[in-house]
Amino acid sequence: DGGITQSPKYLFRKEGQNVTLSCEQNLNHDAMYWYRQDPGQGLRLIYYSQIVNDFQKGDIAEGYSVSREKKESFPLTVTSAQKNPTAFYLCASSSPTGELSGYTFGSGTRLTVV
Amino acid sequence: DQQVKQNSPSLSVQEGRISILNCDYTNSMFDYFLWYKKYPAEGPTFLISISSIKDKNEDGRFTVFLNKSAKHLSLHIVPSQPGDSAVYFCAASEAGANSKLTFGKGITLSVRP
């Protein structure tokens, strides 16, 4: 079955450490996205990539970095510069030739800073 | 500035009755509107969508209404079922259905048995 896989499901990080969240899709989608969900804040866009080797900052990119070396993969690194990294992180992908269904989401990664 | 607003954080309805979830937007360039459903600790799943050339789209128990002049859309669920209890996000995009989506903050729907 095609889909998006995010790993790990739960992640604990010490303050001052960088950590990388994995996102892999086998849907052959061109575009991929990273969102962050906080209670009462909805989904906020961190970074997105419309094509391999290209990505754009979203609304809350500070303290994060991404890469898009392969179509299938869009890892997100939460750096020590991110002041409040504890959140639920969601990866999504979409295809410009798809139906009016927007994104396919992964199941998320819960990051907790300890 | 929040471009997609879901002003009611929660809604509780009786099983079998209608649930009406509202969403307002400020960006007149939005062309496509989507509703997603989300359970705790899971990713959102697509529910229903509508393009700006329509004012209504129906899929089973779910109907979305769009009022462009008022920049308002609503999701109707009839009849509501306990399994519908979840967070519902309204989302909108400008250039096409699969371009960058802007989400509202979500509404938590509780359907009482």
GROMACS .gro file of N, CA and C in nm, chain A residues 9 33 35 37 40-43 45 48 88 90 94-95 98-103 105-107, chain B residues 32 34 36 38 41-44 46 49-51 89 97-106:
model
  138
    9LYS      N    1   0.774   0.734   1.613
    9LYS     CA    2   0.644   0.786   1.654
    9LYS      C    3   0.660   0.877   1.777
   33TYR      N    4   0.566   1.831   0.268
   33TYR     CA    5   0.546   1.940   0.364
   33TYR      C    6   0.572   1.893   0.506
   35TYR      N    7   0.452   2.009   0.895
   35TYR     CA    8   0.368   2.092   0.980
   35TYR      C    9   0.396   2.060   1.126
   37GLN      N   10   0.195   2.078   1.504
   37GLN     CA   11   0.069   2.099   1.572
   37GLN      C   12   0.093   2.122   1.720
   40GLY      N   13  -0.440   2.408   2.049
   40GLY     CA   14  -0.504   2.536   2.024
   40GLY      C   15  -0.444   2.617   1.911
   41GLN      N   16  -0.342   2.561   1.844
   41GLN     CA   17  -0.275   2.637   1.737
   41GLN      C   18  -0.302   2.582   1.598
   42GLY      N   19  -0.365   2.471   1.587
   42GLY     CA   20  -0.386   2.414   1.454
   42GLY      C   21  -0.257   2.363   1.395
   43LEU      N   22  -0.251   2.362   1.262
   43LEU     CA   23  -0.133   2.312   1.190
   43LEU      C   24  -0.059   2.431   1.130
   45LEU      N   25   0.279   2.560   0.909
   45LEU     CA   26   0.374   2.511   0.810
   45LEU      C   27   0.517   2.549   0.846
   48TYR      N   28   0.839   2.341   0.311
   48TYR     CA   29   0.779   2.260   0.207
   48TYR      C   30   0.873   2.252   0.088
   88PHE      N   31   0.380   1.807   1.820
   88PHE     CA   32   0.347   1.695   1.733
   88PHE      C   33   0.378   1.738   1.591
   90LEU      N   34   0.394   1.673   1.181
   90LEU     CA   35   0.325   1.600   1.074
   90LEU      C   36   0.390   1.627   0.940
   94SER      N   37   0.180   1.573  -0.161
   94SER     CA   38   0.070   1.596  -0.255
   94SER      C   39   0.121   1.587  -0.398
   95SER      N   40   0.029   1.564  -0.489
   95SER     CA   41   0.061   1.554  -0.630
   95SER      C   42  -0.018   1.657  -0.707
   98GLY      N   43  -0.321   1.522  -0.876
   98GLY     CA   44  -0.418   1.452  -0.794
   98GLY      C   45  -0.556   1.514  -0.797
   99GLU      N   46  -0.649   1.450  -0.734
   99GLU     CA   47  -0.785   1.502  -0.725
   99GLU      C   48  -0.790   1.614  -0.622
  100LEU      N   49  -0.908   1.665  -0.601
  100LEU     CA   50  -0.924   1.775  -0.506
  100LEU      C   51  -0.922   1.718  -0.364
  101SER      N   52  -0.812   1.654  -0.329
  101SER     CA   53  -0.805   1.590  -0.198
  101SER      C   54  -0.687   1.640  -0.117
  102GLY      N   55  -0.613   1.737  -0.171
  102GLY     CA   56  -0.508   1.799  -0.092
  102GLY      C   57  -0.396   1.704  -0.057
  103TYR      N   58  -0.365   1.698   0.068
  103TYR     CA   59  -0.249   1.625   0.115
  103TYR      C   60  -0.284   1.485   0.164
  105PHE      N   61  -0.131   1.268   0.471
  105PHE     CA   62  -0.049   1.291   0.590
  105PHE      C   63   0.008   1.161   0.642
  106GLY      N   64   0.124   1.173   0.708
  106GLY     CA   65   0.177   1.064   0.787
  106GLY      C   66   0.109   1.060   0.922
  107SER      N   67   0.149   0.967   1.004
  107SER     CA   68   0.084   0.948   1.134
  107SER      C   69   0.147   1.033   1.244
  146TYR      N   70  -0.975   2.681  -0.335
  146TYR     CA   71  -1.016   2.547  -0.296
  146TYR      C   72  -1.020   2.538  -0.145
  148LEU      N   73  -1.095   2.264   0.188
  148LEU     CA   74  -1.097   2.123   0.224
  148LEU      C   75  -1.125   2.109   0.372
  150TYR      N   76  -1.052   1.832   0.687
  150TYR     CA   77  -0.980   1.715   0.733
  150TYR      C   78  -1.031   1.677   0.871
  152LYS      N   79  -0.924   1.457   1.222
  152LYS     CA   80  -0.804   1.410   1.290
  152LYS      C   81  -0.839   1.350   1.425
  155ALA      N   82  -0.310   1.173   1.816
  155ALA     CA   83  -0.187   1.101   1.785
  155ALA      C   84  -0.189   1.036   1.647
  156GLU      N   85  -0.272   1.088   1.558
  156GLU     CA   86  -0.273   1.039   1.420
  156GLU      C   87  -0.265   1.158   1.325
  157GLY      N   88  -0.232   1.130   1.198
  157GLY     CA   89  -0.233   1.235   1.099
  157GLY      C   90  -0.375   1.264   1.053
  158PRO      N   91  -0.401   1.386   1.005
  158PRO     CA   92  -0.534   1.420   0.951
  158PRO      C   93  -0.565   1.337   0.827
  160PHE      N   94  -0.826   1.325   0.483
  160PHE     CA   95  -0.913   1.407   0.399
  160PHE      C   96  -1.058   1.362   0.412
  163SER      N   97  -1.408   1.821  -0.002
  163SER     CA   98  -1.354   1.947  -0.051
  163SER      C   99  -1.455   2.016  -0.142
  164ILE      N  100  -1.425   2.142  -0.174
  164ILE     CA  101  -1.511   2.217  -0.264
  164ILE      C  102  -1.426   2.323  -0.334
  165SER      N  103  -1.453   2.344  -0.460
  165SER     CA  104  -1.384   2.451  -0.531
  165SER      C  105  -1.472   2.575  -0.530
  203PHE      N  106  -1.041   2.006   1.084
  203PHE     CA  107  -0.967   2.122   1.035
  203PHE      C  108  -1.024   2.167   0.902
  211ALA      N  109  -0.579   2.264  -0.596
  211ALA     CA  110  -0.612   2.178  -0.482
  211ALA      C  111  -0.489   2.124  -0.413
  212ASN      N  112  -0.380   2.109  -0.484
  212ASN     CA  113  -0.263   2.047  -0.423
  212ASN      C  114  -0.150   2.146  -0.402
  213SER      N  115  -0.180   2.273  -0.396
  213SER     CA  116  -0.078   2.370  -0.361
  213SER      C  117  -0.078   2.387  -0.209
  214LYS      N  118   0.002   2.480  -0.162
  214LYS     CA  119   0.021   2.497  -0.018
  214LYS      C  120  -0.112   2.526   0.052
  215LEU      N  121  -0.141   2.447   0.155
  215LEU     CA  122  -0.265   2.462   0.230
  215LEU      C  123  -0.243   2.548   0.353
  216THR      N  124  -0.342   2.630   0.383
  216THR     CA  125  -0.346   2.706   0.507
  216THR      C  126  -0.459   2.649   0.592
  217PHE      N  127  -0.424   2.612   0.716
  217PHE     CA  128  -0.520   2.545   0.803
  217PHE      C  129  -0.575   2.639   0.908
  218GLY      N  130  -0.699   2.611   0.950
  218GLY     CA  131  -0.753   2.674   1.069
  218GLY      C  132  -0.705   2.602   1.193
  219LYS      N  133  -0.750   2.648   1.310
  219LYS     CA  134  -0.702   2.591   1.435
  219LYS      C  135  -0.775   2.463   1.473
  220GLY      N  136  -0.884   2.433   1.405
  220GLY     CA  137  -0.956   2.310   1.431
  220GLY      C  138  -1.072   2.326   1.527
   0.00000   0.00000   0.00000
